[in-house]
Amino acid sequence: MPPTPDCSTCPLRRIAASAAAAADAEGRMSQNDAMQGAEALIYPVILSGGAGTRLWPLSRPDTPKQFLTLLGTRTMMQETVARTADRAGFAAPLVVSGERHVALVARQIREAGSEAAAIFLEPEGRNTAGAIALAAYWLAERDAEALMLVMPSDHAIADVESFHRAIAAARPAAEAGRLVTFGIRPTHAETGYGYIEVGGALPDMRDVHHVVAFVEKPPLEKARALIGTGRHCWNGGIFLFSARAYVAELERLAPDVADACRAATRAAQDDGDYIRPDAAAFAACPSISIDYAIMEKTDRAAVVPVDMGWSDVGSWQALWALKERDGQDSICEGAAIDMDGHGNLVIVDGGPPVGTMGMRDCVIVSTASGVLVMPRERSGDIRALAEAMLKRLGES
């Protein structure tokens, strides 16, 4: 692998500095042994892709929802970074993104008062198995004991302390070579999420359980039946495992993904700010999720059920459920008036003012680049509409 540039801003130096800072915070490690570490550091690995279709027209291909301030004053990317910032035992984050969004990634992290240890630029989208592999191969070369906390950049977590208690519970299993996923305790029968069937607890780890099965996104009646068993959690797509364990299972269960990502990482261009995996090598990587490639096949999977106020904010319906509503169960933001309505989500962000009268359970969004009007119950169908509109407008 090409040598890492010897500069004060290069990713390896930032990782070393991050390790040392975490060591000082815990009071257990010195700067000299920070890279080896008496206790493994946890490296947040933030996945920042997205087509910008599920919250169209507010989100778009150039600005997917992780870059928007949907639930407060910080963007979802900034909230994701903040969940582990300044916490003992955590290194600075590694971010996997694409060239199209890298400027936004870097700027938003900087504006949040943080700094990424490294930003990997995917030559093209290859789903989560490959994206995680880029960080895993690179990190395993630099910190043999490193743990990876894999997080999508566009999820909401209301109870961050519960999340960290779950991480602490999962840590011994991850250090023992398990691939741990966090199962979200369900609040209702949801057809938009996959499910995890939770088995018995691991020996000496009462909060960490065997995974019995992963269940695909079910129809409503099956979702209700799963909830009724009391044994199923939502699959939130958040993981904790060692870089070494992930690489080992990838090479055993998905060797075509492993071969492409190993080659792409070894031939990567590292300019001190961004790491660019080799495009030709990475193009050979199949487009497959970590669930299909690894988690559904491995005998090393484990799950920590957790109730932490999680949402993937994957639809207008989900956003309506998360926001504070008025006495008519409606939400109005911007230059909007919802008169005699009920259950509406009305947002004006740079578009024409909106006035509604007598509307019920609708989504109305007005932006400079598009206007959306639909029943809230059709939120799950927005992708098809967004893709058709973007094609009409000549956008990809």
mmCIF file of N, CA and C in Angstrom, residues 66-145:
data_model
loop_
_atom_site.group_PDB
_atom_site.id
_atom_site.type_symbol
_atom_site.label_atom_id
_atom_site.label_comp_id
_atom_site.label_asym_id
_atom_site.label_seq_id
_atom_site.Cartn_x
_atom_site.Cartn_y
_atom_site.Cartn_z
ATOM 1 N N GLN A 66 -29.521 13.868 4.783
ATOM 2 C CA GLN A 66 -28.544 14.023 5.863
ATOM 3 C C GLN A 66 -27.951 15.423 5.936
ATOM 4 N N PHE A 67 -28.086 16.211 4.866
ATOM 5 C CA PHE A 67 -27.522 17.560 4.851
ATOM 6 C C PHE A 67 -28.554 18.640 5.175
ATOM 7 N N LEU A 68 -29.753 18.213 5.590
ATOM 8 C CA LEU A 68 -30.831 19.152 5.876
ATOM 9 C C LEU A 68 -31.066 19.267 7.383
ATOM 10 N N THR A 69 -31.560 20.425 7.795
ATOM 11 C CA THR A 69 -31.926 20.640 9.204
ATOM 12 C C THR A 69 -33.409 20.306 9.361
ATOM 13 N N LEU A 70 -33.688 19.026 9.504
ATOM 14 C CA LEU A 70 -35.067 18.561 9.556
ATOM 15 C C LEU A 70 -35.627 18.543 10.968
ATOM 16 N N LEU A 71 -34.755 18.329 11.965
ATOM 17 C CA LEU A 71 -35.220 18.110 13.338
ATOM 18 C C LEU A 71 -34.388 18.921 14.318
ATOM 19 N N GLY A 72 -34.341 20.207 14.158
ATOM 20 C CA GLY A 72 -33.566 21.036 15.066
ATOM 21 C C GLY A 72 -32.688 22.002 14.311
ATOM 22 N N THR A 73 -31.598 22.416 14.957
ATOM 23 C CA THR A 73 -30.730 23.433 14.368
ATOM 24 C C THR A 73 -29.529 22.839 13.644
ATOM 25 N N ARG A 74 -29.282 21.547 13.850
ATOM 26 C CA ARG A 74 -28.163 20.890 13.173
ATOM 27 C C ARG A 74 -28.685 19.937 12.108
ATOM 28 N N THR A 75 -27.871 19.738 11.080
ATOM 29 C CA THR A 75 -28.259 18.775 10.064
ATOM 30 C C THR A 75 -28.144 17.366 10.633
ATOM 31 N N MET A 76 -28.711 16.416 9.923
ATOM 32 C CA MET A 76 -28.666 15.029 10.394
ATOM 33 C C MET A 76 -27.237 14.490 10.369
ATOM 34 N N MET A 77 -26.448 14.909 9.408
ATOM 35 C CA MET A 77 -25.031 14.550 9.397
ATOM 36 C C MET A 77 -24.343 15.072 10.655
ATOM 37 N N GLN A 78 -24.589 16.320 10.999
ATOM 38 C CA GLN A 78 -23.967 16.912 12.177
ATOM 39 C C GLN A 78 -24.442 16.230 13.459
ATOM 40 N N GLU A 79 -25.709 15.853 13.522
ATOM 41 C CA GLU A 79 -26.214 15.120 14.679
ATOM 42 C C GLU A 79 -25.531 13.765 14.804
ATOM 43 N N THR A 80 -25.297 13.109 13.683
ATOM 44 C CA THR A 80 -24.638 11.805 13.705
ATOM 45 C C THR A 80 -23.215 11.928 14.227
ATOM 46 N N VAL A 81 -22.481 12.928 13.752
ATOM 47 C CA VAL A 81 -21.116 13.162 14.238
ATOM 48 C C VAL A 81 -21.128 13.477 15.728
ATOM 49 N N ALA A 82 -22.100 14.277 16.159
ATOM 50 C CA ALA A 82 -22.144 14.723 17.554
ATOM 51 C C ALA A 82 -22.398 13.583 18.533
ATOM 52 N N ARG A 83 -22.980 12.475 18.071
ATOM 53 C CA ARG A 83 -23.313 11.375 18.993
ATOM 54 C C ARG A 83 -22.089 10.735 19.631
ATOM 55 N N THR A 84 -20.949 10.847 18.986
ATOM 56 C CA THR A 84 -19.742 10.250 19.570
ATOM 57 C C THR A 84 -18.638 11.276 19.799
ATOM 58 N N ALA A 85 -18.856 12.520 19.427
ATOM 59 C CA ALA A 85 -17.822 13.544 19.583
ATOM 60 C C ALA A 85 -17.539 13.795 21.058
ATOM 61 N N ASP A 86 -16.250 13.957 21.377
ATOM 62 C CA ASP A 86 -15.814 14.308 22.733
ATOM 63 C C ASP A 86 -16.198 13.251 23.757
ATOM 64 N N ARG A 87 -16.372 12.018 23.340
ATOM 65 C CA ARG A 87 -16.652 10.920 24.270
ATOM 66 C C ARG A 87 -15.409 10.059 24.410
ATOM 67 N N ALA A 88 -15.094 9.689 25.646
ATOM 68 C CA ALA A 88 -13.926 8.850 25.893
ATOM 69 C C ALA A 88 -14.065 7.526 25.162
ATOM 70 N N GLY A 89 -12.960 7.084 24.577
ATOM 71 C CA GLY A 89 -12.940 5.799 23.903
ATOM 72 C C GLY A 89 -13.319 5.837 22.441
ATOM 73 N N PHE A 90 -13.715 7.019 21.925
ATOM 74 C CA PHE A 90 -14.110 7.138 20.524
ATOM 75 C C PHE A 90 -13.097 7.981 19.762
ATOM 76 N N ALA A 91 -12.704 7.490 18.606
ATOM 77 C CA ALA A 91 -11.835 8.253 17.715
ATOM 78 C C ALA A 91 -12.675 9.218 16.878
ATOM 79 N N ALA A 92 -12.000 10.080 16.133
ATOM 80 C CA ALA A 92 -12.696 10.923 15.163
ATOM 81 C C ALA A 92 -13.308 10.029 14.089
ATOM 82 N N PRO A 93 -14.391 10.477 13.462
ATOM 83 C CA PRO A 93 -15.104 9.592 12.538
ATOM 84 C C PRO A 93 -14.395 9.390 11.211
ATOM 85 N N LEU A 94 -14.671 8.245 10.607
ATOM 86 C CA LEU A 94 -14.361 7.972 9.213
ATOM 87 C C LEU A 94 -15.664 8.109 8.444
ATOM 88 N N VAL A 95 -15.631 8.801 7.328
ATOM 89 C CA VAL A 95 -16.841 9.029 6.535
ATOM 90 C C VAL A 95 -16.652 8.421 5.160
ATOM 91 N N VAL A 96 -17.660 7.688 4.706
ATOM 92 C CA VAL A 96 -17.658 7.148 3.344
ATOM 93 C C VAL A 96 -18.735 7.888 2.567
ATOM 94 N N SER A 97 -18.318 8.581 1.521
ATOM 95 C CA SER A 97 -19.223 9.414 0.753
ATOM 96 C C SER A 97 -18.875 9.293 -0.722
ATOM 97 N N GLY A 98 -19.542 10.113 -1.531
ATOM 98 C CA GLY A 98 -19.228 10.168 -2.952
ATOM 99 C C GLY A 98 -18.692 11.537 -3.310
ATOM 100 N N GLU A 99 -18.071 11.627 -4.456
ATOM 101 C CA GLU A 99 -17.496 12.892 -4.913
ATOM 102 C C GLU A 99 -18.545 13.999 -4.958
ATOM 103 N N ARG A 100 -19.765 13.645 -5.281
ATOM 104 C CA ARG A 100 -20.831 14.632 -5.442
ATOM 105 C C ARG A 100 -21.121 15.381 -4.139
ATOM 106 N N HIS A 101 -20.929 14.688 -3.002
ATOM 107 C CA HIS A 101 -21.327 15.280 -1.723
ATOM 108 C C HIS A 101 -20.153 15.619 -0.819
ATOM 109 N N VAL A 102 -18.937 15.399 -1.269
ATOM 110 C CA VAL A 102 -17.803 15.507 -0.355
ATOM 111 C C VAL A 102 -17.628 16.918 0.200
ATOM 112 N N ALA A 103 -17.883 17.928 -0.597
ATOM 113 C CA ALA A 103 -17.737 19.302 -0.103
ATOM 114 C C ALA A 103 -18.731 19.572 1.024
ATOM 115 N N LEU A 104 -19.959 19.080 0.876
ATOM 116 C CA LEU A 104 -20.958 19.233 1.926
ATOM 117 C C LEU A 104 -20.552 18.482 3.184
ATOM 118 N N VAL A 105 -20.048 17.258 3.010
ATOM 119 C CA VAL A 105 -19.609 16.465 4.160
ATOM 120 C C VAL A 105 -18.548 17.210 4.949
ATOM 121 N N ALA A 106 -17.506 17.643 4.260
ATOM 122 C CA ALA A 106 -16.383 18.305 4.935
ATOM 123 C C ALA A 106 -16.830 19.593 5.604
ATOM 124 N N ARG A 107 -17.629 20.391 4.894
ATOM 125 C CA ARG A 107 -18.047 21.670 5.453
ATOM 126 C C ARG A 107 -18.957 21.490 6.671
ATOM 127 N N GLN A 108 -19.896 20.571 6.580
ATOM 128 C CA GLN A 108 -20.831 20.408 7.693
ATOM 129 C C GLN A 108 -20.144 19.851 8.935
ATOM 130 N N ILE A 109 -19.220 18.939 8.760
ATOM 131 C CA ILE A 109 -18.485 18.420 9.916
ATOM 132 C C ILE A 109 -17.649 19.524 10.542
ATOM 133 N N ARG A 110 -17.006 20.319 9.695
ATOM 134 C CA ARG A 110 -16.200 21.432 10.206
ATOM 135 C C ARG A 110 -17.065 22.455 10.927
ATOM 136 N N GLU A 111 -18.224 22.784 10.358
ATOM 137 C CA GLU A 111 -19.115 23.753 10.996
ATOM 138 C C GLU A 111 -19.673 23.239 12.313
ATOM 139 N N ALA A 112 -19.693 21.938 12.484
ATOM 140 C CA ALA A 112 -20.148 21.352 13.743
ATOM 141 C C ALA A 112 -19.036 21.321 14.791
ATOM 142 N N GLY A 113 -17.852 21.851 14.436
ATOM 143 C CA GLY A 113 -16.744 21.896 15.382
ATOM 144 C C GLY A 113 -15.991 20.605 15.505
ATOM 145 N N SER A 114 -16.071 19.754 14.487
ATOM 146 C CA SER A 114 -15.384 18.467 14.527
ATOM 147 C C SER A 114 -14.510 18.327 13.286
ATOM 148 N N GLU A 115 -13.870 17.178 13.175
ATOM 149 C CA GLU A 115 -13.011 16.900 12.021
ATOM 150 C C GLU A 115 -13.001 15.403 11.788
ATOM 151 N N ALA A 116 -13.123 14.998 10.545
ATOM 152 C CA ALA A 116 -13.076 13.582 10.216
ATOM 153 C C ALA A 116 -11.643 13.088 10.238
ATOM 154 N N ALA A 117 -11.444 11.870 10.718
ATOM 155 C CA ALA A 117 -10.117 11.253 10.642
ATOM 156 C C ALA A 117 -9.765 10.937 9.200
ATOM 157 N N ALA A 118 -10.768 10.569 8.402
ATOM 158 C CA ALA A 118 -10.556 10.297 6.979
ATOM 159 C C ALA A 118 -11.906 10.341 6.287
ATOM 160 N N ILE A 119 -11.900 10.776 5.040
ATOM 161 C CA ILE A 119 -13.096 10.771 4.206
ATOM 162 C C ILE A 119 -12.782 9.952 2.959
ATOM 163 N N PHE A 120 -13.515 8.859 2.789
ATOM 164 C CA PHE A 120 -13.330 7.982 1.641
ATOM 165 C C PHE A 120 -14.326 8.387 0.554
ATOM 166 N N LEU A 121 -13.840 8.536 -0.660
ATOM 167 C CA LEU A 121 -14.695 8.906 -1.778
ATOM 168 C C LEU A 121 -14.951 7.680 -2.639
ATOM 169 N N GLU A 122 -16.167 7.139 -2.539
ATOM 170 C CA GLU A 122 -16.518 6.005 -3.387
ATOM 171 C C GLU A 122 -16.512 6.440 -4.856
ATOM 172 N N PRO A 123 -15.824 5.712 -5.720
ATOM 173 C CA PRO A 123 -15.873 6.055 -7.142
ATOM 174 C C PRO A 123 -17.288 5.961 -7.708
ATOM 175 N N GLU A 124 -18.076 5.027 -7.178
ATOM 176 C CA GLU A 124 -19.485 4.882 -7.541
ATOM 177 C C GLU A 124 -20.166 4.115 -6.417
ATOM 178 N N GLY A 125 -21.485 4.264 -6.300
ATOM 179 C CA GLY A 125 -22.208 3.597 -5.229
ATOM 180 C C GLY A 125 -22.220 2.094 -5.414
ATOM 181 N N ARG A 126 -21.868 1.360 -4.361
ATOM 182 C CA ARG A 126 -21.880 -0.099 -4.394
ATOM 183 C C ARG A 126 -22.563 -0.683 -3.157
ATOM 184 N N ASN A 127 -23.452 0.080 -2.554
ATOM 185 C CA ASN A 127 -24.218 -0.351 -1.401
ATOM 186 C C ASN A 127 -23.316 -0.495 -0.162
ATOM 187 N N THR A 128 -23.903 -0.976 0.945
ATOM 188 C CA THR A 128 -23.228 -0.842 2.233
ATOM 189 C C THR A 128 -22.099 -1.844 2.469
ATOM 190 N N ALA A 129 -22.180 -3.041 1.897
ATOM 191 C CA ALA A 129 -21.108 -4.014 2.150
ATOM 192 C C ALA A 129 -19.766 -3.477 1.662
ATOM 193 N N GLY A 130 -19.758 -2.916 0.453
ATOM 194 C CA GLY A 130 -18.526 -2.367 -0.089
ATOM 195 C C GLY A 130 -18.092 -1.088 0.594
ATOM 196 N N ALA A 131 -19.043 -0.225 0.910
ATOM 197 C CA ALA A 131 -18.699 1.038 1.578
ATOM 198 C C ALA A 131 -18.023 0.773 2.920
ATOM 199 N N ILE A 132 -18.570 -0.150 3.693
ATOM 200 C CA ILE A 132 -17.983 -0.490 4.989
ATOM 201 C C ILE A 132 -16.627 -1.160 4.806
ATOM 202 N N ALA A 133 -16.514 -1.971 3.761
ATOM 203 C CA ALA A 133 -15.252 -2.678 3.515
ATOM 204 C C ALA A 133 -14.103 -1.715 3.246
ATOM 205 N N LEU A 134 -14.366 -0.613 2.548
ATOM 206 C CA LEU A 134 -13.298 0.357 2.288
ATOM 207 C C LEU A 134 -12.694 0.849 3.597
ATOM 208 N N ALA A 135 -13.560 1.207 4.548
ATOM 209 C CA ALA A 135 -13.065 1.674 5.840
ATOM 210 C C ALA A 135 -12.422 0.547 6.631
ATOM 211 N N ALA A 136 -12.982 -0.654 6.551
ATOM 212 C CA ALA A 136 -12.468 -1.777 7.339
ATOM 213 C C ALA A 136 -11.066 -2.178 6.906
ATOM 214 N N TYR A 137 -10.840 -2.313 5.610
ATOM 215 C CA TYR A 137 -9.509 -2.694 5.140
ATOM 216 C C TYR A 137 -8.481 -1.623 5.487
ATOM 217 N N TRP A 138 -8.852 -0.375 5.279
ATOM 218 C CA TRP A 138 -7.935 0.720 5.553
ATOM 219 C C TRP A 138 -7.607 0.793 7.038
ATOM 220 N N LEU A 139 -8.631 0.620 7.876
ATOM 221 C CA LEU A 139 -8.439 0.744 9.310
ATOM 222 C C LEU A 139 -7.686 -0.448 9.889
ATOM 223 N N ALA A 140 -7.964 -1.648 9.395
ATOM 224 C CA ALA A 140 -7.293 -2.844 9.905
ATOM 225 C C ALA A 140 -5.786 -2.777 9.707
ATOM 226 N N GLU A 141 -5.343 -2.054 8.671
ATOM 227 C CA GLU A 141 -3.909 -1.893 8.422
ATOM 228 C C GLU A 141 -3.262 -0.978 9.461
ATOM 229 N N ARG A 142 -4.048 -0.158 10.119
ATOM 230 C CA ARG A 142 -3.504 0.885 10.987
ATOM 231 C C ARG A 142 -3.747 0.648 12.468
ATOM 232 N N ASP A 143 -4.791 -0.079 12.802
ATOM 233 C CA ASP A 143 -5.113 -0.343 14.199
ATOM 234 C C ASP A 143 -5.722 -1.736 14.275
ATOM 235 N N ALA A 144 -4.919 -2.702 14.641
ATOM 236 C CA ALA A 144 -5.335 -4.105 14.599
ATOM 237 C C ALA A 144 -6.509 -4.404 15.519
ATOM 238 N N GLU A 145 -6.682 -3.613 16.556
ATOM 239 C CA GLU A 145 -7.752 -3.866 17.522
ATOM 240 C C GLU A 145 -8.968 -2.966 17.311
#
